[in-house]
Structures are given as structure tokens and as C-alpha cells.
């Protein structure tokens, strides 16, 4: 069976089993090898997803923030060594003075996150929402009270720990340097340059054309899906510098290609964002070494060759992947409008790609 046939069978089965609702696109240069839509964009009216439906993409947006910061560094407005505390006037907070832009980009700052994703995710999120009504989070600065006065969780530069708060700070730096809202800067300097015409920062509680609603499955004791609820009360209403943009599969391919081709950054900066910087952990998962760079996740094989890079995006009602496989010259986008819809599926697609080497 061809790769396309195997993907069709895999995704049709996942859709029937309520494991996936969304879009999958595999593309090499200008050739679309596989492009299909599954499930419903709006379940209550049985409106189906289309291949050009717009989805919230969660933390994939961190890649846009990384590109924006590196553009400003290219313009000599700041550097990787710029001190964050002094630059943002955070002297009376718990953010260590040694934290630099580099530490924020590579998630090695050791600062407290605005939401701790370790432990019982649902319980921790519910506790945060009881203390801080999430509908009030509309701008990057709205997140500061959630972390700037919390003790660091590690020493600066000691090691990697996934951290969204650092990208909130990067967003504020972008606003200060560029003299405009973070969202406007990314629209002008990332989306427009990459020709991402259907990408934007859209409020979860807003009404827009051709945007998929996010859904959280309701399961019974046997973990069978027996119903659905929307994510309108389960995640932040607006995007921020650490995630939440809205995009399409095609636009994300255009972004990935523009990044590799040097349309967004200079050759040295392009090389920098496509190079791993720090190990995510000492263990090898699924036989790979896992590393992080400037808003970019990498897996490397036994010979330290990059097998794949890109970013994940997960929040209630949203599950996305943007990956590039250098050896196969293959872009892969998975956009799901249901919780955890892309996780296992992404690995199944990964195995098909590396096994068949299409």
C-alpha cells in the first residue's frame, strides 16, 4: 500500500474512533503528497472541517515569537545577551538578573512558569482558574502576576525546562523594541512575509469566518467518548506570545518553507534557529535525543543527525504539530480541534515516514 493509502486508512480509523478531528497535510516543496480533512469544525451544526479551515495552534506560535526576536536582534536593537530584568524593569520581582534573551528562547532561564504543567494538569488548571479568571487574560502583560513574584525553579542556565512564561517576556520585549503590539509586529513581519494570508490572532470568544471550534471529549468509566464540550471555559480567550495564534495547514507549510529559505531571517540567523541548542533531558525517548533551540524542538538519531524539527501545540480543545523531516524534505502539519488529537497520531505518521522514506 502507498504512503497515501496507509495514511488514509490510519486517519479514517482515528476519525471513526473519535480520536481525531482536523486536517493533515504532508508536502514536499510545492507537491502536496497528502491533504485531508476529518470531523466537524462545528459539531452542533454538523459543519465539517475543510482542508483550509482555520485552527487555533497553541504553542506552535512560539516559533513566530522566536523569529520575531531574532529579527530584532538582526536589526541590532538587542542581543541574545540582553538582560531581561533591566530591559523590562523587573528589578522588584523574583526574575533573576542573570536571565538573558538567550535563556528565554532556549527555556533555560529557570524562572517559574505562569502555569505549571507537571503533576495533575486538570487539578492545577482548575486551581489557577479559581484564583485568576482566565477571561481577563487579553495581553501579554496580563500574565505577569502569575509568575514574576514566584521563586525560580532552577538556577539560570542550569538546564532546560519547558516554560511559557519566558515567551511572554519575549513578547513584551518585542513590544518595547518594535514600539507596537506584539500581535501587529508578528502580522507584519512574520505572517505577511511568509504569505500566511489566513493566519491571525483571534479571540476564542470572538466570531470569525471559517474557524474550527475546540472540543474536549467527555468519557465514561471505560474511557469511551460519550459526548463533547467546547473549550471556551477551559483556555485563555486571547493568544499571547507563548501560544494561541490561529492558522491553517497551508499557511504553516508556507511558514516552514519561508523559514528554511531565508525569507524571514538572514542566513546566519536562519542557521541559528535551525540548530539545536540544549538537551531537553538525559534520557532518549523512542530511541532519539531530544533537544530544544530557539522556539524549535529537535529529535536526533544515534549519529546526531536531525531527524525532525518543529513544534507541538496542546491545550484543551487544541492539538497540533508542525514538523519538518530534512532527510525526506517533507513538511508535516497536523491540526486537531479536539484535546490530544495529534499526539499518538503524530507518532504513527512519523513511523510511516521514517519506515517508507517517501
Coordinates of C-alpha atoms in Angstrom, one line a residue:
X1 CA 0.0 0.0 0.0
X2 CA 1.3 3.5 -0.8
X3 CA 2.0 6.0 1.9
X4 CA -1.1 8.0 0.9
X5 CA -3.2 4.9 1.2
X6 CA -1.8 3.9 4.6
X7 CA -2.4 7.5 5.9
X8 CA -5.9 7.4 4.6
X9 CA -6.6 4.2 6.4
X10 CA -4.9 5.4 9.6
X11 CA -6.8 8.7 9.7
X12 CA -10.2 7.3 8.7
X13 CA -9.9 4.8 11.6
X14 CA -8.8 7.6 14.0
X15 CA -11.7 9.7 12.9
X16 CA -14.3 6.9 13.3
X17 CA -12.9 6.2 16.7
X18 CA -13.3 9.8 17.9
X19 CA -9.5 10.1 18.2
X20 CA -9.1 12.7 15.5
X21 CA -10.9 15.7 14.1
X22 CA -9.0 18.1 11.9
X23 CA -6.6 18.4 9.0
X24 CA -3.4 16.5 8.0
X25 CA -1.1 17.8 5.3
X26 CA 2.2 16.3 4.0
X27 CA 4.0 18.4 1.5
X28 CA 7.4 18.3 -0.4
X29 CA 8.3 21.6 -1.9
X30 CA 5.1 22.5 -3.9
X31 CA 3.8 18.9 -4.1
X32 CA 1.0 18.0 -1.7
X33 CA 1.5 14.3 -1.0
X34 CA -1.5 14.0 1.3
X35 CA -4.2 16.5 2.3
X36 CA -7.4 15.5 4.0
X37 CA -9.9 16.9 6.5
X38 CA -11.8 14.9 9.0
X39 CA -14.5 15.5 11.6
X40 CA -16.5 18.6 12.4
X41 CA -15.5 22.2 12.7
X42 CA -18.8 22.9 14.5
X43 CA -20.3 19.8 16.0
X44 CA -23.7 21.3 17.0
X45 CA -24.5 22.2 13.3
X46 CA -22.5 19.2 11.8
X47 CA -20.3 21.6 9.8
X48 CA -17.4 19.6 8.6
X49 CA -13.7 20.6 8.7
X50 CA -12.2 21.6 5.4
X51 CA -8.6 21.4 4.3
X52 CA -8.4 25.3 4.6
X53 CA -10.3 25.5 7.9
X54 CA -8.5 27.8 10.4
X55 CA -7.4 26.2 13.7
X56 CA -6.0 27.6 17.0
X57 CA -2.5 26.2 17.1
X58 CA -1.4 26.7 20.7
X59 CA 2.4 26.6 21.3
X60 CA 3.3 26.3 17.6
X61 CA 3.1 30.1 17.9
X62 CA 6.3 30.1 19.9
X63 CA 8.1 29.7 16.6
X64 CA 6.7 33.0 15.5
X65 CA 7.9 34.7 18.7
X66 CA 11.4 33.3 18.2
X67 CA 11.6 34.5 14.6
X68 CA 10.4 38.0 15.7
X69 CA 13.1 38.3 18.4
X70 CA 15.8 37.1 16.1
X71 CA 14.7 39.7 13.5
X72 CA 15.1 42.4 16.1
X73 CA 18.5 41.1 17.1
X74 CA 19.5 41.2 13.4
X75 CA 18.4 44.9 13.5
X76 CA 20.8 45.4 16.4
X77 CA 18.0 46.5 18.7
X78 CA 19.1 44.0 21.3
X79 CA 21.2 40.8 21.5
X80 CA 21.0 37.3 22.8
X81 CA 22.9 38.5 25.9
X82 CA 20.4 41.3 26.7
X83 CA 19.4 41.2 30.3
X84 CA 15.7 40.8 30.7
X85 CA 15.3 42.2 34.2
X86 CA 16.9 45.6 33.4
X87 CA 15.3 45.8 29.9
X88 CA 11.8 45.2 31.2
X89 CA 12.1 47.0 34.5
X90 CA 11.6 43.8 36.6
X91 CA 14.0 44.7 39.4
X92 CA 11.4 44.3 42.1
X93 CA 10.5 40.7 41.1
X94 CA 11.8 37.2 41.5
X95 CA 13.2 37.1 38.0
X96 CA 17.0 36.7 38.4
X97 CA 19.1 39.5 37.0
X98 CA 21.3 36.9 35.1
X99 CA 18.4 35.9 32.8
X100 CA 19.0 36.9 29.2
X101 CA 17.1 36.7 25.9
X102 CA 19.0 33.5 25.1
X103 CA 17.8 31.8 28.3
X104 CA 14.2 32.7 27.5
X105 CA 14.5 31.4 23.9
X106 CA 16.0 28.1 24.9
X107 CA 13.9 27.7 28.1
X108 CA 16.9 27.6 30.3
X109 CA 16.1 30.6 32.5
X110 CA 14.9 28.6 35.5
X111 CA 12.1 31.1 36.2
X112 CA 8.7 30.0 37.4
X113 CA 6.1 29.3 34.7
X114 CA 2.8 31.1 34.6
X115 CA 1.2 27.6 34.7
X116 CA 3.0 24.5 36.0
X117 CA 2.1 21.7 33.5
X118 CA 3.7 19.0 35.7
X119 CA 1.6 16.9 38.1
X120 CA -2.2 16.7 37.8
X121 CA -2.8 19.0 34.9
X122 CA -6.6 19.3 35.3
X123 CA -6.4 19.9 39.0
X124 CA -3.6 22.5 38.7
X125 CA -5.5 24.3 35.9
X126 CA -8.7 24.4 37.9
X127 CA -6.8 25.9 40.9
X128 CA -5.3 28.6 38.7
X129 CA -8.7 29.5 37.2
X130 CA -10.3 29.8 40.6
X131 CA -7.6 32.4 41.6
X132 CA -7.2 34.1 38.3
X133 CA -10.3 34.3 36.0
X134 CA -8.9 33.3 32.6
X135 CA -11.3 35.5 30.7
X136 CA -9.2 38.5 31.9
X137 CA -6.0 37.4 30.1
X138 CA -6.1 39.6 26.9
X139 CA -2.5 40.9 26.7
X140 CA 1.0 39.6 27.4
X141 CA 1.4 41.8 30.5
X142 CA -1.8 40.3 32.0
X143 CA 0.2 37.1 32.7
X144 CA 3.0 38.8 34.7
X145 CA 1.2 38.4 38.2
X146 CA 1.1 34.6 37.6
X147 CA 4.9 34.2 37.7
X148 CA 7.2 37.2 38.3
X149 CA 7.0 37.0 42.1
X150 CA 7.3 33.3 42.3
X151 CA 10.7 31.7 43.2
X152 CA 12.7 30.3 40.4
X153 CA 12.5 26.6 39.9
X154 CA 16.2 26.2 38.9
X155 CA 19.4 28.2 38.6
X156 CA 19.8 30.3 35.4
X157 CA 21.3 28.3 32.6
X158 CA 21.3 25.1 34.6
X159 CA 19.2 23.2 32.2
X160 CA 16.1 23.0 30.0
X161 CA 12.6 23.1 31.5
X162 CA 9.6 23.8 29.3
X163 CA 8.4 27.3 30.1
X164 CA 5.7 29.5 28.6
X165 CA 6.4 32.5 30.9
X166 CA 9.8 33.1 29.2
X167 CA 7.9 33.6 25.9
X168 CA 5.5 36.0 27.5
X169 CA 8.6 38.1 28.5
X170 CA 9.9 37.8 24.9
X171 CA 6.6 39.1 23.7
X172 CA 6.9 42.1 26.0
X173 CA 10.5 42.7 24.7
X174 CA 9.2 42.7 21.1
X175 CA 6.6 45.3 22.0
X176 CA 9.2 47.5 23.7
X177 CA 11.7 47.3 20.9
X178 CA 9.3 47.5 18.0
X179 CA 7.1 50.2 19.5
X180 CA 3.9 48.3 18.6
X181 CA 1.7 45.5 19.9
X182 CA 3.3 42.0 19.7
X183 CA 0.4 40.8 17.5
X184 CA 0.8 43.6 15.0
X185 CA 4.6 43.0 14.7
X186 CA 4.1 39.3 14.0
X187 CA 1.3 40.1 11.5
X188 CA 3.6 42.5 9.6
X189 CA 7.0 40.8 9.9
X190 CA 6.1 37.1 10.0
X191 CA 2.7 36.4 8.6
X192 CA 2.9 38.9 5.7
X193 CA 6.5 37.9 4.8
X194 CA 5.6 34.2 4.7
X195 CA 2.4 34.9 2.8
X196 CA 0.3 33.4 5.6
X197 CA -2.9 35.1 4.5
X198 CA -5.3 33.1 6.6
X199 CA -3.3 33.4 9.9
X200 CA -4.1 35.8 12.7
X201 CA -4.6 36.2 16.4
X202 CA -8.3 35.6 17.0
X203 CA -10.1 35.6 20.3
X204 CA -11.7 32.3 21.4
X205 CA -14.8 34.2 22.4
X206 CA -15.0 36.1 19.1
X207 CA -16.9 35.3 16.0
X208 CA -14.9 34.8 12.8
X209 CA -15.2 33.1 9.5
X210 CA -14.1 29.5 8.9
X211 CA -12.6 28.9 12.3
X212 CA -13.0 25.4 13.9
X213 CA -14.3 25.3 17.5
X214 CA -12.2 23.4 20.0
X215 CA -13.7 20.4 21.7
X216 CA -13.0 18.4 24.8
X217 CA -14.2 14.7 24.9
X218 CA -16.4 13.5 27.7
X219 CA -15.7 9.9 28.5
X220 CA -17.2 7.2 30.6
X221 CA -15.6 4.8 33.0
X222 CA -14.4 2.7 30.1
X223 CA -12.8 5.8 28.6
X224 CA -15.2 5.7 25.6
X225 CA -16.3 9.1 24.3
X226 CA -19.9 9.7 25.2
X227 CA -20.1 13.5 24.5
X228 CA -18.3 16.7 23.9
X229 CA -17.9 20.2 25.4
X230 CA -16.3 23.3 23.9
X231 CA -13.1 24.7 25.3
X232 CA -14.5 28.3 25.7
X233 CA -14.2 28.0 29.6
X234 CA -11.0 25.9 29.5
X235 CA -8.3 28.0 27.9
X236 CA -7.3 31.7 27.6
X237 CA -9.6 33.7 25.4
X238 CA -6.8 35.6 23.5
X239 CA -3.5 34.5 22.1
X240 CA -0.2 35.5 23.7
X241 CA 3.5 35.4 22.8
X242 CA 3.7 31.8 24.1
X243 CA 0.8 30.5 22.0
X244 CA -2.7 30.7 20.7
X245 CA -2.5 32.1 17.1
X246 CA -5.0 30.8 14.5
X247 CA -3.7 29.3 11.2
X248 CA -4.2 26.8 8.5
X249 CA -2.3 23.7 7.4
X250 CA -1.3 25.5 4.2
X251 CA -0.1 28.7 6.0
X252 CA 2.0 26.6 8.4
X253 CA 3.7 24.9 5.4
X254 CA 4.4 28.4 4.0
X255 CA 5.9 29.5 7.3
X256 CA 8.1 26.4 7.5
X257 CA 9.3 26.9 3.9
X258 CA 9.9 30.6 4.3
X259 CA 12.0 29.9 7.4
X260 CA 14.2 27.4 5.7
X261 CA 14.5 29.6 2.5
X262 CA 15.7 32.6 4.4
X263 CA 12.6 34.8 3.7
X264 CA 12.2 35.6 7.4
X265 CA 15.8 35.8 8.7
X266 CA 19.3 36.2 7.4
X267 CA 21.4 33.2 6.6
X268 CA 23.3 33.2 9.9
X269 CA 20.1 33.6 11.9
X270 CA 18.3 31.0 9.8
X271 CA 21.1 28.6 10.7
X272 CA 20.8 29.6 14.3
X273 CA 17.1 28.8 14.6
X274 CA 17.5 25.5 12.7
X275 CA 20.3 24.4 15.1
X276 CA 19.7 22.5 18.4
X277 CA 21.0 24.3 21.5
X278 CA 20.2 22.4 24.7
X279 CA 19.2 18.8 25.6
X280 CA 15.7 18.5 26.9
X281 CA 16.6 15.6 29.2
X282 CA 19.3 13.0 29.6
X283 CA 17.0 10.1 28.5
X284 CA 16.4 9.0 25.0
X285 CA 12.7 8.7 24.1
X286 CA 11.8 6.3 21.3
X287 CA 15.5 6.0 20.6
X288 CA 16.0 9.7 19.9
X289 CA 18.0 12.5 21.6
X290 CA 15.6 15.4 22.3
X291 CA 16.8 19.0 22.1
X292 CA 15.4 22.5 22.1
X293 CA 16.6 25.6 20.3
X294 CA 15.1 29.0 19.6
X295 CA 11.4 28.1 19.7
X296 CA 12.2 24.8 17.9
X297 CA 12.1 21.2 19.0
X298 CA 14.5 18.7 17.5
X299 CA 14.9 14.9 17.6
X300 CA 18.3 13.5 16.7
X301 CA 19.4 9.9 15.8
X302 CA 22.4 7.9 17.1
X303 CA 24.6 9.8 14.7
X304 CA 23.3 13.2 16.0
X305 CA 21.6 13.8 12.7
X306 CA 18.4 15.9 12.8
X307 CA 15.5 13.5 12.1
X308 CA 12.8 16.1 12.6
X309 CA 12.3 19.6 13.9
X310 CA 9.3 21.9 14.6
X311 CA 6.9 22.4 17.4
X312 CA 3.9 20.9 19.2
X313 CA 0.8 22.7 20.3
X314 CA -1.5 21.4 23.1
X315 CA -4.3 23.0 25.1
X316 CA -7.9 22.0 25.9
X317 CA -9.7 21.5 22.6
X318 CA -6.5 22.0 20.6
X319 CA -3.8 19.5 19.5
X320 CA -1.3 20.4 16.7
X321 CA 2.0 19.5 15.2
X322 CA 4.3 21.3 12.7
X323 CA 7.3 19.2 11.7
X324 CA 9.9 19.1 9.0
X325 CA 11.9 16.0 8.1
X326 CA 15.2 17.1 6.5
X327 CA 16.2 13.7 5.1
X328 CA 12.8 13.3 3.3
X329 CA 12.5 17.0 2.6
X330 CA 9.0 16.7 4.0
X331 CA 6.7 19.1 5.8
X332 CA 4.0 17.6 8.1
X333 CA 1.1 19.5 9.6
X334 CA -1.5 18.0 11.9
X335 CA -4.2 20.3 13.2
X336 CA -6.9 18.9 15.5
X337 CA -9.8 20.7 17.1
X338 CA -10.1 18.2 20.0
X339 CA -7.9 17.6 23.0
X340 CA -4.8 15.4 22.5
X341 CA -5.9 14.5 18.9
X342 CA -2.5 14.9 17.4
X343 CA -0.2 13.1 19.9
X344 CA -0.3 9.4 19.2
X345 CA -1.3 10.1 15.6
X346 CA 1.8 12.2 15.0
X347 CA 4.0 9.2 16.1
X348 CA 2.1 6.8 13.8
X349 CA 2.6 9.2 10.9
X350 CA 6.3 9.6 12.0
X351 CA 6.8 5.8 11.8
X352 CA 5.3 5.6 8.4
X353 CA 7.6 8.4 7.2
X354 CA 10.8 7.0 8.5
X355 CA 10.0 3.5 7.6
X356 CA 8.9 4.2 4.0
X357 CA 11.2 7.2 3.4
X358 CA 8.8 8.6 0.9

